[in-house]
Structures are given as C-alpha cells and as structure tokens.
Tab-separated table of C-alpha atoms in Angstrom:
chain	number	residue	atom	x	y	z
A	210	UNK	CA	151.232	49.334	83.663
A	211	UNK	CA	149.197	48.184	80.680
A	212	UNK	CA	145.430	47.818	80.804
A	213	UNK	CA	143.415	45.812	78.297
A	214	UNK	CA	139.912	46.772	77.252
A	215	UNK	CA	137.321	46.098	74.569
A	216	UNK	CA	137.606	47.918	71.273
A	217	UNK	CA	135.508	51.071	70.717
A	218	UNK	CA	134.506	52.849	67.487
A	219	UNK	CA	136.912	55.720	68.203
A	220	UNK	CA	139.813	53.232	68.233
A	221	UNK	CA	139.617	52.883	64.450
A	222	UNK	CA	141.536	56.105	63.826
A	223	UNK	CA	144.076	55.234	66.543
A	224	UNK	CA	144.655	51.819	64.987
A	225	UNK	CA	145.163	53.401	61.574
A	226	UNK	CA	147.645	55.940	62.929
A	227	UNK	CA	149.528	53.303	64.899
A	228	UNK	CA	149.782	50.861	61.985
A	229	UNK	CA	151.168	53.651	59.799
A	230	UNK	CA	153.635	54.717	62.492
A	231	UNK	CA	155.177	51.241	62.777
A	232	UNK	CA	156.235	51.427	59.104
A	233	UNK	CA	155.941	47.638	58.868
A	234	UNK	CA	152.576	47.464	57.129
A	235	UNK	CA	151.680	48.229	53.540
A	236	UNK	CA	148.709	50.384	52.622
A	237	UNK	CA	146.778	47.268	51.629
A	238	UNK	CA	147.543	45.592	54.942
A	239	UNK	CA	146.346	48.666	56.834
A	240	UNK	CA	143.156	48.808	54.765
A	241	UNK	CA	142.523	45.127	55.525
A	242	UNK	CA	143.072	45.650	59.252
A	243	UNK	CA	140.590	48.529	59.213
A	244	UNK	CA	138.030	46.488	57.282
A	245	UNK	CA	138.107	43.904	60.078
A	246	UNK	CA	137.700	46.644	62.689
A	247	UNK	CA	134.789	48.135	60.752
A	248	UNK	CA	133.062	44.763	60.363
A	249	UNK	CA	133.339	44.110	64.079
A	250	UNK	CA	132.234	47.587	65.191
A	251	UNK	CA	129.324	47.631	62.718
A	252	UNK	CA	128.457	44.064	63.792
A	253	UNK	CA	128.490	42.812	60.203
A	254	UNK	CA	131.098	40.143	61.002
A	255	UNK	CA	131.573	39.019	64.576
A	256	UNK	CA	133.918	36.156	63.713
A	257	UNK	CA	136.817	38.475	64.604
A	258	UNK	CA	137.580	39.416	68.191
A	259	UNK	CA	139.589	42.434	69.341
A	260	UNK	CA	141.427	43.660	72.394
A	261	UNK	CA	142.997	47.091	72.897
A	262	UNK	CA	145.936	47.992	75.145
A	263	UNK	CA	146.274	51.324	76.961
A	264	UNK	CA	149.062	52.687	79.132
A	265	UNK	CA	148.455	54.150	82.599
A	266	UNK	CA	147.681	57.524	81.041
A	267	UNK	CA	144.893	55.978	78.976
A	268	UNK	CA	146.825	56.289	75.713
A	269	UNK	CA	146.229	53.683	73.019
A	270	UNK	CA	149.416	51.573	72.688
A	271	UNK	CA	148.377	48.468	70.776
A	272	UNK	CA	145.749	45.969	69.802
A	273	UNK	CA	145.169	42.374	68.845
A	274	UNK	CA	142.703	40.598	66.578
A	275	UNK	CA	141.916	36.880	66.506
A	276	UNK	CA	139.186	34.505	65.442
A	277	UNK	CA	138.279	30.893	64.900
A	278	UNK	CA	139.400	29.508	61.561
A	279	UNK	CA	136.343	28.692	59.438
A	280	UNK	CA	135.410	25.024	59.074
A	281	UNK	CA	137.672	23.898	61.933
A	282	UNK	CA	137.240	22.492	65.399
A	283	UNK	CA	139.285	24.458	67.905
A	284	UNK	CA	141.671	26.091	65.436
A	285	UNK	CA	142.177	29.838	65.751
A	286	UNK	CA	144.078	32.483	63.831
A	287	UNK	CA	145.799	35.420	65.414
A	288	UNK	CA	145.446	37.991	62.678
A	289	UNK	CA	147.018	41.069	64.217
A	290	UNK	CA	149.227	42.042	67.099
A	291	UNK	CA	150.425	45.594	66.700
A	292	UNK	CA	152.122	47.835	69.231
A	293	UNK	CA	153.005	51.503	68.862
A	294	UNK	CA	156.712	52.074	68.180
A	295	UNK	CA	157.291	53.863	71.493
A	296	UNK	CA	155.690	50.975	73.427
A	297	UNK	CA	157.458	48.085	71.718
A	298	UNK	CA	159.681	45.779	73.790
A	299	UNK	CA	157.890	46.856	76.984
A	300	UNK	CA	155.588	43.859	77.430
A	301	UNK	CA	152.566	45.222	75.562
A	302	UNK	CA	152.650	42.576	72.824
A	303	UNK	CA	153.171	39.856	75.428
A	304	UNK	CA	150.147	41.022	77.396
A	305	UNK	CA	147.977	41.167	74.269
A	306	UNK	CA	149.120	37.715	73.123
A	307	UNK	CA	148.610	36.186	76.568
A	308	UNK	CA	145.074	37.579	76.702
A	309	UNK	CA	144.227	36.202	73.262
A	310	UNK	CA	145.657	32.790	74.132
A	311	UNK	CA	143.575	32.688	77.318
A	312	UNK	CA	140.425	33.587	75.395
A	313	UNK	CA	141.184	30.895	72.828
A	314	UNK	CA	141.822	28.267	75.510
A	315	UNK	CA	138.591	29.252	77.290
A	316	UNK	CA	136.782	28.657	73.987
A	317	UNK	CA	138.300	25.144	73.829
A	318	UNK	CA	140.898	26.168	71.298
A	319	UNK	CA	143.487	23.524	70.593
A	320	UNK	CA	145.593	25.115	67.864
A	321	UNK	CA	146.667	28.717	67.178
A	322	UNK	CA	148.105	29.843	63.843
A	323	UNK	CA	150.002	33.054	63.193
A	324	UNK	CA	151.003	34.002	59.662
A	325	UNK	CA	153.916	36.316	58.949
A	326	UNK	CA	156.466	37.278	56.334
A	327	UNK	CA	160.079	36.175	55.990
A	328	UNK	CA	161.123	39.747	55.223
A	329	UNK	CA	163.650	41.547	57.395
A	330	UNK	CA	160.922	43.910	58.639
A	331	UNK	CA	159.239	40.976	60.414
A	332	UNK	CA	162.378	39.514	62.028
A	333	UNK	CA	161.452	40.855	65.476
A	334	UNK	CA	157.899	39.509	65.134
A	335	UNK	CA	159.206	36.037	64.266
A	336	UNK	CA	161.586	36.099	67.234
A	337	UNK	CA	158.699	37.198	69.483
A	338	UNK	CA	156.486	34.297	68.372
A	339	UNK	CA	159.296	31.796	68.865
A	340	UNK	CA	160.029	33.183	72.332
A	341	UNK	CA	156.341	32.718	73.182
A	342	UNK	CA	156.397	29.028	72.275
A	343	UNK	CA	155.264	29.106	68.660
A	344	UNK	CA	157.024	26.933	66.110
A	345	UNK	CA	157.317	27.627	62.419
A	346	UNK	CA	155.372	24.779	60.881
A	347	UNK	CA	154.916	25.923	57.303
A	348	UNK	CA	156.887	27.939	54.811
A	349	UNK	CA	155.668	28.833	51.353
A	350	UNK	CA	158.512	30.286	49.360
A	351	UNK	CA	157.909	33.469	47.350
A	352	UNK	CA	154.325	33.717	48.657
A	353	UNK	CA	154.064	37.496	49.109
A	354	UNK	CA	156.538	38.308	46.349
A	355	UNK	CA	159.830	36.857	45.123
A	356	UNK	CA	162.130	36.176	48.089
A	357	UNK	CA	159.378	36.991	50.612
A	358	UNK	CA	158.075	33.757	52.057
A	359	UNK	CA	154.956	33.078	54.087
A	360	UNK	CA	155.677	31.546	57.491
A	361	UNK	CA	152.948	29.976	59.558
A	362	UNK	CA	153.688	29.629	63.253
A	363	UNK	CA	151.726	27.198	65.401
A	364	UNK	CA	151.060	26.665	69.084
A	365	UNK	CA	149.181	23.621	70.287
A	366	UNK	CA	147.261	23.164	73.510
A	367	UNK	CA	146.456	19.845	75.122
A	368	UNK	CA	142.706	19.906	75.248
A	369	UNK	CA	140.684	16.992	76.494
A	370	UNK	CA	137.029	16.827	75.514
C-alpha cells in the first residue's frame, strides 16, 4: 500500500539519495531537482507543487513535482516523477501521476506537458507516459546532445468554463 503526503524539509536528503540511486539522472539534473525542493520548502518559489510517496512502513519511495506553466491559462508541467529502484513497476509512479493529474484538473488545468529524453535510459518513462494516455506531440532533435532528442508528451482534458 502506498500513501501520499506533503513534502517535508527532511525529504530533501531522501530525494537526493533516491535520484542518485536510479542512475538515470545527471548531477546537474539532481541539483536542479533539489533547487526546486529548496525553493518550495523555503517558500521562495511556490509555483512548484510536490507530493511524496511512502510505503506501508513509512519509507520514502518516490515523489512528484508539477506546476502551472508561466504565462498560460490552464497549462501545467509535470517536472519530476521519480520512484526508488526497488519500488518501480509496483504502481508508485501511477499513484503519483494520478494524484498530480487530479490536482491539475481541480485547478482547471486543461493541458499537461511532460518533457523527457529520447535516450535509452528513458525508454521505460516514455512507455509509462504513453500507457497513461500521453501522446508525444513534439520532438526536437539533438536537443540535449547529439542523438539525444527532447520529447514533449501531452495530455489534454476537456474543460468547460
């Protein structure tokens, strides 16, 4: 059983350890993730939202980060979904994503964007997004480096105002 809760200051170290343990993220990516956590915890930038996942034993197993895209009406970015290696493929990512989507819909979100890499390391992430109803809408070749493209996945919601 997975329980979701709000992020706490002590989660910063757990997030850092987990991101390193997945071996998917570069040092710069990890630093960026932690900068967002710091800004939220220190209340210097509340445009990012966070959710943390714990297992039944209370162990940290993953987290998600999302926020409204600046200068848009109802467009949101999902910046991070990360799950500890031992908890992957057990529904943790699905629970985190479902929670974020619900929060976005409750905020009258109409469009969700998720950016990812074309590299082999992100193959499972791309398959996950596609399984969850996201479509790859944009591809920028050689964006991250030669032969590593930027993919932008999109999910739309019918919202009537």
